[in-house]
Coordinates of C-alpha atoms (C1' of nucleotides) in Angstrom, one line a residue:
Chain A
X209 CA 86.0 143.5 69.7
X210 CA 82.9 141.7 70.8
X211 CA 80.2 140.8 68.1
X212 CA 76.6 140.7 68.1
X213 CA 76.1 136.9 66.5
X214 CA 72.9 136.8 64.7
X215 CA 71.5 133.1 64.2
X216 CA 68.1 133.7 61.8
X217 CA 67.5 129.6 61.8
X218 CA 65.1 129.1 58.9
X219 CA 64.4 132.8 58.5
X220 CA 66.8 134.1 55.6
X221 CA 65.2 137.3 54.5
X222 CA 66.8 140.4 54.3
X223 CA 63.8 142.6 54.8
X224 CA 62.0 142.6 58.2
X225 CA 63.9 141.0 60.0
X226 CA 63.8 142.3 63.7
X227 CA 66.5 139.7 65.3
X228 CA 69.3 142.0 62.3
X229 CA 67.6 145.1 62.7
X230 CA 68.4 144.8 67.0
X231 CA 71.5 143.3 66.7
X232 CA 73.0 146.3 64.4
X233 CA 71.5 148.8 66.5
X234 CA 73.6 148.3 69.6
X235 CA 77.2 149.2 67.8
X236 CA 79.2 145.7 68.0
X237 CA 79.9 144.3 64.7
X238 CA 77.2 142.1 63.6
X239 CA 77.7 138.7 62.0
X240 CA 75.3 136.0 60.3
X241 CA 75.6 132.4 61.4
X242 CA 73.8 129.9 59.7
X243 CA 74.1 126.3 60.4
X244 CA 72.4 123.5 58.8
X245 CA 71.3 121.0 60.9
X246 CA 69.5 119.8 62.4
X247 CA 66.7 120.8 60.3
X248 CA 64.5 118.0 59.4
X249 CA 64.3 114.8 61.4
X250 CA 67.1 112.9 63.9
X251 CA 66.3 110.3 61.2
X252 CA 66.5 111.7 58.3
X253 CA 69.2 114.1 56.8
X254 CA 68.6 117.8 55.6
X255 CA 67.1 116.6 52.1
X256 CA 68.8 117.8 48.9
X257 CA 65.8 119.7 47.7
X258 CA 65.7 122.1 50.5
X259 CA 69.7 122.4 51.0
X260 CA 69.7 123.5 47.7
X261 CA 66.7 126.1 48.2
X262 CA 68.3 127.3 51.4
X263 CA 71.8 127.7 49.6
X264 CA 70.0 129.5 47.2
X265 CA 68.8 131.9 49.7
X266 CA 72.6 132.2 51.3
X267 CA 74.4 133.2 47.9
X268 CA 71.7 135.8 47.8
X269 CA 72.6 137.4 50.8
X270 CA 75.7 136.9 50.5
X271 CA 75.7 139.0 46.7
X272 CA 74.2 142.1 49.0
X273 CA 76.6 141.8 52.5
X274 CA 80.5 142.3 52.8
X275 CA 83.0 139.2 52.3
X276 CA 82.9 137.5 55.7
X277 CA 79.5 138.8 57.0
X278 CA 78.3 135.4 56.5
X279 CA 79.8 132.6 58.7
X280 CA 78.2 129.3 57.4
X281 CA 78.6 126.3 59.4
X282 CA 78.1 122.6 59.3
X283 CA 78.1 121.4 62.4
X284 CA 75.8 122.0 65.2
X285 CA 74.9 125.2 66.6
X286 CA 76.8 124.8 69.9
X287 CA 80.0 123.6 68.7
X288 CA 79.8 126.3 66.0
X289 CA 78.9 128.7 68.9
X290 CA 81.4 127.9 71.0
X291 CA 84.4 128.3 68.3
X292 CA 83.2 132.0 67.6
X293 CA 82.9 133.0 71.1
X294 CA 86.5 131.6 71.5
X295 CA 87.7 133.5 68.6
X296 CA 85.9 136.8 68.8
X297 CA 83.4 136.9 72.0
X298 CA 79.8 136.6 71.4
X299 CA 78.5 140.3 72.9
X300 CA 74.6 138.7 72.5
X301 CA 72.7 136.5 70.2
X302 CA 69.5 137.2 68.4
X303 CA 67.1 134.9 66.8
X304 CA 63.4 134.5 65.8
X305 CA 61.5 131.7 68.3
X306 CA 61.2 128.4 65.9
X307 CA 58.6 127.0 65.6
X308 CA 60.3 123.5 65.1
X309 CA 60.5 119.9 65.3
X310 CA 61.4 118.1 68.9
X311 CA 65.0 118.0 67.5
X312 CA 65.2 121.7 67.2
X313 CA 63.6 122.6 70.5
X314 CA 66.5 120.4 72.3
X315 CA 68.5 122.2 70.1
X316 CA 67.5 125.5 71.4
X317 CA 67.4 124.7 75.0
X318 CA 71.1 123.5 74.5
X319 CA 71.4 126.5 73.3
X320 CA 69.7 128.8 75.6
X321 CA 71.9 126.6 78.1
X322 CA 75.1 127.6 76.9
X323 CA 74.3 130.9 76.4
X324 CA 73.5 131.2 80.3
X325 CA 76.4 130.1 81.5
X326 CA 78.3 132.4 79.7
X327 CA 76.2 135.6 80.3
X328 CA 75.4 136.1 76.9
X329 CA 71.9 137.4 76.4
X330 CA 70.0 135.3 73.9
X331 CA 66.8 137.5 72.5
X332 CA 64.1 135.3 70.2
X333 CA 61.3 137.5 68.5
X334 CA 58.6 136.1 67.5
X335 CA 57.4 134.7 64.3
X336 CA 54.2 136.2 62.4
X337 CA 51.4 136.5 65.0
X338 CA 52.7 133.0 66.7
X339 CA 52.9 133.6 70.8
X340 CA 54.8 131.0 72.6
X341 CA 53.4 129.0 75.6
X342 CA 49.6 130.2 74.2
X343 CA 46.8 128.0 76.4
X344 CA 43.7 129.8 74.8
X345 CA 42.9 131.8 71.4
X346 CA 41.0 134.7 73.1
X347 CA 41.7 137.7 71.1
X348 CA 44.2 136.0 68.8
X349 CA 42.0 136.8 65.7
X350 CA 42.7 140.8 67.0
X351 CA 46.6 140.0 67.5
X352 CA 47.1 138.6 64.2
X353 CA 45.7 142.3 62.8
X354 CA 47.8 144.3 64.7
X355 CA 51.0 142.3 63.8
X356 CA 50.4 141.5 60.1
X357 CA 49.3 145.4 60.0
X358 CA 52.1 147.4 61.7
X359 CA 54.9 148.3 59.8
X360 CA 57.9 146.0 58.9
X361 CA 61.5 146.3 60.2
X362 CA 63.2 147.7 57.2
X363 CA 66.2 147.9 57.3
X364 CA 69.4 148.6 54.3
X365 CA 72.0 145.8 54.4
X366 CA 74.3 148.3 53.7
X367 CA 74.3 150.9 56.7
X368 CA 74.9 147.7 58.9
X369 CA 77.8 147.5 60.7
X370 CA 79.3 144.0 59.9
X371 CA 82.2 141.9 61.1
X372 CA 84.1 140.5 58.5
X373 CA 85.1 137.2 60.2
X374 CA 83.2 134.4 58.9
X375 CA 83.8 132.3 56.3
X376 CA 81.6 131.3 53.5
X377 CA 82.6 128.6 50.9
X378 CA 80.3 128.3 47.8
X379 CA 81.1 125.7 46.2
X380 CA 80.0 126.1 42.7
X381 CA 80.4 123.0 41.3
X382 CA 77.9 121.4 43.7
X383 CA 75.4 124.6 43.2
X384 CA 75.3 123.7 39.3
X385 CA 75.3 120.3 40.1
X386 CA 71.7 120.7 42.5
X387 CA 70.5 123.2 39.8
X388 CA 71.1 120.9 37.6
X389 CA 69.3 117.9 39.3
X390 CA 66.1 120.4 40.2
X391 CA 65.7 122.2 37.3
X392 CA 61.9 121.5 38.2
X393 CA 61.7 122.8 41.8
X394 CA 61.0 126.4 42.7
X395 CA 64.4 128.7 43.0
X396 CA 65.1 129.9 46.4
X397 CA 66.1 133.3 47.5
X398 CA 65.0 136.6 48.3
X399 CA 64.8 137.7 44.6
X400 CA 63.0 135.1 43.2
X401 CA 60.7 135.2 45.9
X402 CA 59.6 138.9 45.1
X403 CA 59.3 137.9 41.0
X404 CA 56.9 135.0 42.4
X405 CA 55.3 137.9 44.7
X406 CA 55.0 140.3 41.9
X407 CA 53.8 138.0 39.1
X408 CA 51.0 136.5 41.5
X409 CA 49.6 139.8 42.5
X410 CA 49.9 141.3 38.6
X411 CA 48.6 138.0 36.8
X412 CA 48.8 134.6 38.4
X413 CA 46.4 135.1 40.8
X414 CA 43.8 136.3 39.2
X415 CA 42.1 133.3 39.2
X416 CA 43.3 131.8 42.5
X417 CA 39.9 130.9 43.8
X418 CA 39.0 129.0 40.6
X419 CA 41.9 127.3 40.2
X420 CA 43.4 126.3 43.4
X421 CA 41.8 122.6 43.7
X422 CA 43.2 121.7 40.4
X423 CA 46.4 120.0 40.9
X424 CA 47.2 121.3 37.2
X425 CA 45.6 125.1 37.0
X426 CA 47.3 125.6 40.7
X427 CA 50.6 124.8 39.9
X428 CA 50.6 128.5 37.9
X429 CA 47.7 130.0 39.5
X430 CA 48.3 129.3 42.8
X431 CA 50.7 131.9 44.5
X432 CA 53.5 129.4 44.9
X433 CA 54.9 131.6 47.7
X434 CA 54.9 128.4 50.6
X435 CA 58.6 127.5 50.3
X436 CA 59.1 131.1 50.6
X437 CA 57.1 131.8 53.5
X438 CA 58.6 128.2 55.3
X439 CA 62.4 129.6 54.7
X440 CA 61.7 132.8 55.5
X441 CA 62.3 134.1 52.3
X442 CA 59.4 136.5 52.8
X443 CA 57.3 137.5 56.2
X444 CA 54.0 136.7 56.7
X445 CA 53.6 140.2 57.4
X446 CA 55.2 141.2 53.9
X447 CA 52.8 138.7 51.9
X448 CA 49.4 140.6 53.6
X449 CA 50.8 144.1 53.1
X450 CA 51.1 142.8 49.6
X451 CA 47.7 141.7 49.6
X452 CA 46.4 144.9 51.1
X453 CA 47.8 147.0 48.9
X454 CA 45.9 144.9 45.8
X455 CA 42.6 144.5 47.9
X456 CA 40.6 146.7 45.4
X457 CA 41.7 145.1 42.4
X458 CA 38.7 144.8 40.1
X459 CA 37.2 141.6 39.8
X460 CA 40.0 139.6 41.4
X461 CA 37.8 140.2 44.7
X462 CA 36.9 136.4 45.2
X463 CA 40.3 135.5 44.6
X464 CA 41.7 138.0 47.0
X465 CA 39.5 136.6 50.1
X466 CA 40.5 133.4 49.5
X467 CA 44.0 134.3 49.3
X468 CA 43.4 136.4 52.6
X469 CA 41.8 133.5 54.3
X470 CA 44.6 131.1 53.6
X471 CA 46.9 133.6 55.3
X472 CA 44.9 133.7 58.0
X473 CA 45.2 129.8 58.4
X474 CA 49.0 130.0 58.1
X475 CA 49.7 131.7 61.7
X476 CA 46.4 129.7 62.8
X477 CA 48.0 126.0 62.5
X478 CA 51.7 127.0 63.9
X479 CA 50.4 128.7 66.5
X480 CA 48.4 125.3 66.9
X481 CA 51.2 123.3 66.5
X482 CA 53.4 125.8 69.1
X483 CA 50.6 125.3 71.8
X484 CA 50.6 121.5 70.8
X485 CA 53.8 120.1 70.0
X486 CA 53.3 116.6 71.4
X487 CA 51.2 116.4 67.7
X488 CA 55.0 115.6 66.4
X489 CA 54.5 112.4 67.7
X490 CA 50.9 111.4 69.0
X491 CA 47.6 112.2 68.2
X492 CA 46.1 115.6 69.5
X493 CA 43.1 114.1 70.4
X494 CA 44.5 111.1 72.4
X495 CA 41.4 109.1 71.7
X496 CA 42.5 108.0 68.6
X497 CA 45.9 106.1 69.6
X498 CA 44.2 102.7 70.3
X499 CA 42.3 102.7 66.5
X500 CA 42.6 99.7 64.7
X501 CA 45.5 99.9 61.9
X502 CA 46.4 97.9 59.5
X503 CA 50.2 96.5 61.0
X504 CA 53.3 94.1 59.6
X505 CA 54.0 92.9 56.2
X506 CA 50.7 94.1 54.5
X507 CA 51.0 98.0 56.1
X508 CA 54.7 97.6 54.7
X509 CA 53.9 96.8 51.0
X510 CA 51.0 99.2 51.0
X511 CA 53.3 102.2 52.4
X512 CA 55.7 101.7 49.8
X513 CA 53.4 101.9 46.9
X514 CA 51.7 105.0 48.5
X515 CA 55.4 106.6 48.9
X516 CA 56.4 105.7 44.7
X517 CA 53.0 106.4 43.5
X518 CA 52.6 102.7 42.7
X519 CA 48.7 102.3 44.4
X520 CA 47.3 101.6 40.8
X521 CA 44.8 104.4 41.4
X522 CA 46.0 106.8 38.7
X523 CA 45.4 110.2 40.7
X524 CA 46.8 109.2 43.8
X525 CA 49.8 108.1 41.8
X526 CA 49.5 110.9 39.7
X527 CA 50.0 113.5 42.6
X528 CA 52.5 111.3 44.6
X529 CA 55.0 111.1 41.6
X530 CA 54.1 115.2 40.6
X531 CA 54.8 115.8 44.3
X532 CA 58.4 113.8 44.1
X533 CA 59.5 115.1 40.9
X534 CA 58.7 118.9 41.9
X535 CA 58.6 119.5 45.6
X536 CA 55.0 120.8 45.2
X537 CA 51.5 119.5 45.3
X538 CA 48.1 121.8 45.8
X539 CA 46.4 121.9 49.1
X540 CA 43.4 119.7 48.2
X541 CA 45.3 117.0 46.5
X542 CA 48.1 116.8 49.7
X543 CA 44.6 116.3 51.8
X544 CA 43.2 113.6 49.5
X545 CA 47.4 111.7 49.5
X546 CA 46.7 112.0 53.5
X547 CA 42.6 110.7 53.2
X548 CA 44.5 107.9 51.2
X549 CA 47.0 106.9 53.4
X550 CA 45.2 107.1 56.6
X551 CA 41.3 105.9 54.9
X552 CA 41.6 104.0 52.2
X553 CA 44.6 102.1 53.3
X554 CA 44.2 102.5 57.2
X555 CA 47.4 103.3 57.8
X556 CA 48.2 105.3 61.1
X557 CA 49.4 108.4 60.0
X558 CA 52.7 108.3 61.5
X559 CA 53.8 106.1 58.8
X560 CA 53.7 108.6 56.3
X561 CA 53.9 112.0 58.2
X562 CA 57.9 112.4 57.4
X563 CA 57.9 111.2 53.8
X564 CA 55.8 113.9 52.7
X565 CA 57.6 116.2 54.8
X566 CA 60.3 115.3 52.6
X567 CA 59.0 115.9 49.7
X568 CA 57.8 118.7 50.4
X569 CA 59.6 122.1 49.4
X570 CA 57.5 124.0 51.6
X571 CA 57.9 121.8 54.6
X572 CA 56.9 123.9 57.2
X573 CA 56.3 121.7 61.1
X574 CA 53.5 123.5 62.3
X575 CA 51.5 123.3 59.7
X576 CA 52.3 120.2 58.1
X577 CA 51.3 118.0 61.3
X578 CA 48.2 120.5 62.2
X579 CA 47.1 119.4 58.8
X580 CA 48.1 116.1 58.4
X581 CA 46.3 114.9 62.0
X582 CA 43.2 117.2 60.7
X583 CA 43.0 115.0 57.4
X584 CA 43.5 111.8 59.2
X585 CA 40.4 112.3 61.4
X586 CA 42.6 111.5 64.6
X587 CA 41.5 115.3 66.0
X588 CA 37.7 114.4 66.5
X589 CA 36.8 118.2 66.0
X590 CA 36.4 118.7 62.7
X591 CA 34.2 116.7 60.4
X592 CA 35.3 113.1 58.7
X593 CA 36.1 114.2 54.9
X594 CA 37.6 110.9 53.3
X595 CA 38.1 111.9 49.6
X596 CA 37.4 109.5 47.0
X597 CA 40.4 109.7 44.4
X598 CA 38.4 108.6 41.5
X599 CA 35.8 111.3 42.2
X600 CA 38.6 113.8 42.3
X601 CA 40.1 113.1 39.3
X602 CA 37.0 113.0 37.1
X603 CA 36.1 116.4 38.6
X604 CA 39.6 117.5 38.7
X605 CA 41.5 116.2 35.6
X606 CA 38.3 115.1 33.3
X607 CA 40.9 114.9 30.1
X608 CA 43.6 113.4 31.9
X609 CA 46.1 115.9 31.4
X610 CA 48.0 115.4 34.6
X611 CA 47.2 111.8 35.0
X612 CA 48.7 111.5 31.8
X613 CA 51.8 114.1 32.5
X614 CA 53.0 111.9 35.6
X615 CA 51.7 108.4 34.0
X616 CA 52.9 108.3 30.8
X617 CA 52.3 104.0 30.9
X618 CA 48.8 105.6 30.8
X619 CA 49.0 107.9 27.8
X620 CA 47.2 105.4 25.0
X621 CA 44.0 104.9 27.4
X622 CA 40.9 107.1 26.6
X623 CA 38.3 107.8 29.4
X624 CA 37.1 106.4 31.7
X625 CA 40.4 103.8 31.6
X626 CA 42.9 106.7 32.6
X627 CA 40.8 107.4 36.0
X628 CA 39.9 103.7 36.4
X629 CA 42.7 101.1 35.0
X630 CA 41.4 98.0 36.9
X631 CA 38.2 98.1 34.4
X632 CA 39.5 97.4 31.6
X633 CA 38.9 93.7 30.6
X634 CA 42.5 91.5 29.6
X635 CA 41.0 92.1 25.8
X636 CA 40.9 96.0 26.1
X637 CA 44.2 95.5 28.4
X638 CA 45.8 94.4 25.3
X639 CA 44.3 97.0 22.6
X640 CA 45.5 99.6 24.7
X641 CA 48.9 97.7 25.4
X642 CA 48.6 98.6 28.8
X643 CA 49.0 95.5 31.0
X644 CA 48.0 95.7 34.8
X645 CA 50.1 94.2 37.4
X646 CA 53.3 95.1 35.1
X647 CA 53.0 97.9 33.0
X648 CA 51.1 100.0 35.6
X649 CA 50.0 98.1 38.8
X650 CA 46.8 96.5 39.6
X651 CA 44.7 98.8 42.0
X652 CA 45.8 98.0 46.2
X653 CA 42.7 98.8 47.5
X654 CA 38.8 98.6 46.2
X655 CA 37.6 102.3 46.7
X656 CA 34.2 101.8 47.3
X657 CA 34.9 99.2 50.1
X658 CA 37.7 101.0 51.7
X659 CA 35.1 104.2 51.9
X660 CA 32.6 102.1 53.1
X661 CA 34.6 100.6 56.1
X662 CA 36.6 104.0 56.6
X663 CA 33.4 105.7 57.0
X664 CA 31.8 103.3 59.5
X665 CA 35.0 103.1 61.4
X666 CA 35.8 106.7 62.1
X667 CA 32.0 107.9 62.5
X668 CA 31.6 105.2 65.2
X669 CA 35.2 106.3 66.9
X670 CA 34.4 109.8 66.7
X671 CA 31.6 109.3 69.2
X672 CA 33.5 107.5 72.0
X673 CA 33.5 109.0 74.8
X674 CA 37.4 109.2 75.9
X675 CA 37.7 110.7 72.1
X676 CA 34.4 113.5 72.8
X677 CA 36.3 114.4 76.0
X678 CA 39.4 115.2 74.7
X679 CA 37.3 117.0 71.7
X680 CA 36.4 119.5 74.3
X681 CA 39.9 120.2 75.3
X682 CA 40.6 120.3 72.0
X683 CA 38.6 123.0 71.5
X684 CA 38.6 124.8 74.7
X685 CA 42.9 125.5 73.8
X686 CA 42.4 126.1 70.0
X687 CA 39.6 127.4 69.1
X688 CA 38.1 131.2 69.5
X689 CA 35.4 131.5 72.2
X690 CA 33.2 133.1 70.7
X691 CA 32.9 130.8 67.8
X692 CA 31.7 127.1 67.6
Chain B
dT257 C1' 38.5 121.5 53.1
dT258 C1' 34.0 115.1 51.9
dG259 C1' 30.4 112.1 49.9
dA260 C1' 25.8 110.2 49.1
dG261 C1' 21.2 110.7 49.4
dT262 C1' 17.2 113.6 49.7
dT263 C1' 14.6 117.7 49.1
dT264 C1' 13.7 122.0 47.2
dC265 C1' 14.1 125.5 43.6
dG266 C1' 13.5 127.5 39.3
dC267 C1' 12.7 127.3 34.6
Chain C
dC235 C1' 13.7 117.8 35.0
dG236 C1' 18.3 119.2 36.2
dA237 C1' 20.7 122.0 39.4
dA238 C1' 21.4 123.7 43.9
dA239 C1' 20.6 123.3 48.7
dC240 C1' 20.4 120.6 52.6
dT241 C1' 21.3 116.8 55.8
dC242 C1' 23.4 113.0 57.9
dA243 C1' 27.2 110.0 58.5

DNA sequence: TTGAGTTTCGC
DNA sequence: CGAAACTCA
């Protein structure tokens, strides 16, 4: 008996979820592949944070769907692909359209290859209000409405028909043995992700728009739903139906529309991303490839310390070692790690695009490169914002409170040591037993110079005329007509 | 979603 | 006179 194979990629939900809801309409048995790689880079193997976030999400499923429902693979989809079709016959395949890394479109087109020459149809629905092969934004604002306002594909795990052919070995010992080593990152899986959903709506997020720059305050008050949304834990479509159904809340109305706008952002940088995947590996704005970066030994030793939190500015440190230890980080203080990186240490921003990646839990492609090119000024359509980490962390963490939680070499200083180190003299150095250059490092670049040059550099670039050219390509693809 | 400098507002 | 708004890079 032929089965319809469905292959959900990074979307492991259980609730709307078209590709499950097709495949168990059509009467074949219906079985769940997942395979893990490849998933992040050629380079770099599936990190242990998010195998054990995604393996989260599989025991979950696998607690609501019959004993070999669930075929879990290791290998690559084709090989895995070809053993089931062997075995049972593939009747068709259905998927959503990842928006992925290069490795996983060659993946698919492989894929879509195979699946060709064996006359097996191969259906891919859309993610979110993402279009595929999009060359202009006219009426995309309209889209996104209708698709995050019609109705989800709900559909009860139970009634479907299922093959019971796969296999699905759980080791426990190496689940405890990941819990064990995360106990600080987010839980993954459909549950958890509607207790995060829940709690945000009914309390967390009441102060969302106040609270959201802080790298401390956001860590609760921000809705924490990222990973959720990157592993498919949760649509976007279920997150704004959510959002909807709280819009009238009294007084979390500020809060709301800036939850709503971020949403809106979400679809708005993948479907950037989808329209632009070269970003992966050049900048958008093609201008920007022949600026001067710092190269060789010097962009070496300064890239390491930015990776280990090791710069010997305290918030930059602060939120690089928060961000390593937890898998999350806020919005604003991800931007000023980038505005770091890429200003104050002129580093091109392909240095450090796939260590954050990395790190974090919520990796999701299209909007992790939309953003990082957007923060390292290499777009030339949106203004130059180079943050100044000192300035962030006086306004952001004035008591020190998180400098302090990720520094603890820093716990004895009072203010304004904790934000600036390098001012102490050797005397106060030794009152405060602190001693730079061992105990915490010495500062790698002066802020107010590497501002100063950042700033002259980048305002002078942005008006070149190869770089104003491709601004208005730029623009023409990604942006709405009728604004800007 | 920047920062620094300048101007204007409001008490 | 300090805070908020505005402007330019």
């Amino acid at each position: 008996m032929a089965i319809n194979l469905v292959w959900p990629k990074r979307d492991l939900r259980q609730q709307d979820h078209k590709p499950l809801l097709e495949a168990s309409k059509s009467g074949h048995p219906v079985l769940l592949v997942y395979n893990f790689e490849p998933m992040l880079f050629e380079d770099q193997h599936f990190s242990d944070r998010h195998w054990r976030f995604v393996w989260q999400s599989l025991i979950d499923i696998k607690s609501k769907i019959p004993q070999g429902a669930l075929h879990i693979v290791s290998k690559d989809a084709k090989q895995a692909f070809n053993d089931i079709h062997q075995k049972w016959h593939i009747n068709a395949l259905y998927s959503y359209q990842e928006i992925g890394l290069n490795n996983t479109f060659k993946r698919d087109i492989a894929i879509q290859n195979w699946c060709l020459k064996r006359g097996i149809q191969w259906t891919e629905y859309p993610i979110g209000a993402v279009i595929r092969a999009l060359n202009s934004r006219q009426n995309w604002d309209t889209h996104w409405q209708q698709v995050m306002r019609s109705s989800q594909d709900n559909l009860n795990l139970s009634q479907i028909n299922w093959g019971q052919i796969g296999t699905t070995e759980l080791s426990t010992f190496l689940v405890n043995k990941l819990n064990e080593q995360y106990s600080t990152f987010q839980q993954g899986g459909e549950s958890m992700t509607h207790k995060v959903l829940d709690s945000f709506f009914q309390q967390r997020g009441k102060s969302y728009a106040f609270s959201l720059s802080s790298p401390s305050l956001s860590v609760e008050h921000c809705s924490r739903l990222s990973a959720y949304l990157a592993w498919g834990n949760i649509s976007l479509k279920q997150v704004y139906q959510k959002l909807l159904s709280y819009w009238h809340k009294p007084s979390w109305r500020r809060s709301l529309v800036a939850f709503s706008s971020r949403l809106h952002w979400h679809c708005h940088f993948i479907q950037k991303f989808e329209s632009e995947c070269q970003m992966e590996f050049y900048c958008i704005n093609k201008g920007y490839e022949a600026l001067p970066r710092v190269t060789g030994d010097e962009a070496f030793e300064k890239l390491q310390a930015w990776k280990t939190g090791q710069t010997g500015i305290p918030m930059v440190d602060a939120c690089m070692r928060s961000l390593i230890n937890t898998g999350y980080l806020n919005f604003r203080m991800r931007a000023m790690l980038v505005s770091f990186l890429t200003h104050h240490l002129a580093l091109d921003w392909r240095l450090g695009v796939k260590h954050l990646a990395s790190v974090f839990l919520d990796f999701e492609p299209g909007i992790h490169y939309s953003q990082f090119q957007m923060q390292a000024s290499v777009t030339g359509i949106n203004t130059i914002r180079i943050y100044n980490p000192i300035k962030q962390g006086e306004e952001k963490d004035p008591d020190g409170e998180f400098i302090k939680t990720w520094l603890p070499e820093l716990n004895e200083l009072p203010a304004p040591f904790f934000h600036t180190p390098w001012e102490m003299t050797p005397m106060e150095q030794l009152m405060y037993n602190v001693e730079l250059g061992s105990d915490y490092p010495m500062q790698i670049v002066d802020i107010k110079q590497s501002y100063k040059a950042a700033q002259s550099l980048l305002w002078q670039w942005k008006s070149k005329p190869q770089v104003k050219i491709e601004a208005q390509r730029i623009l023409a693809k990604h942006v709405r007509p009728s604004t800007s």
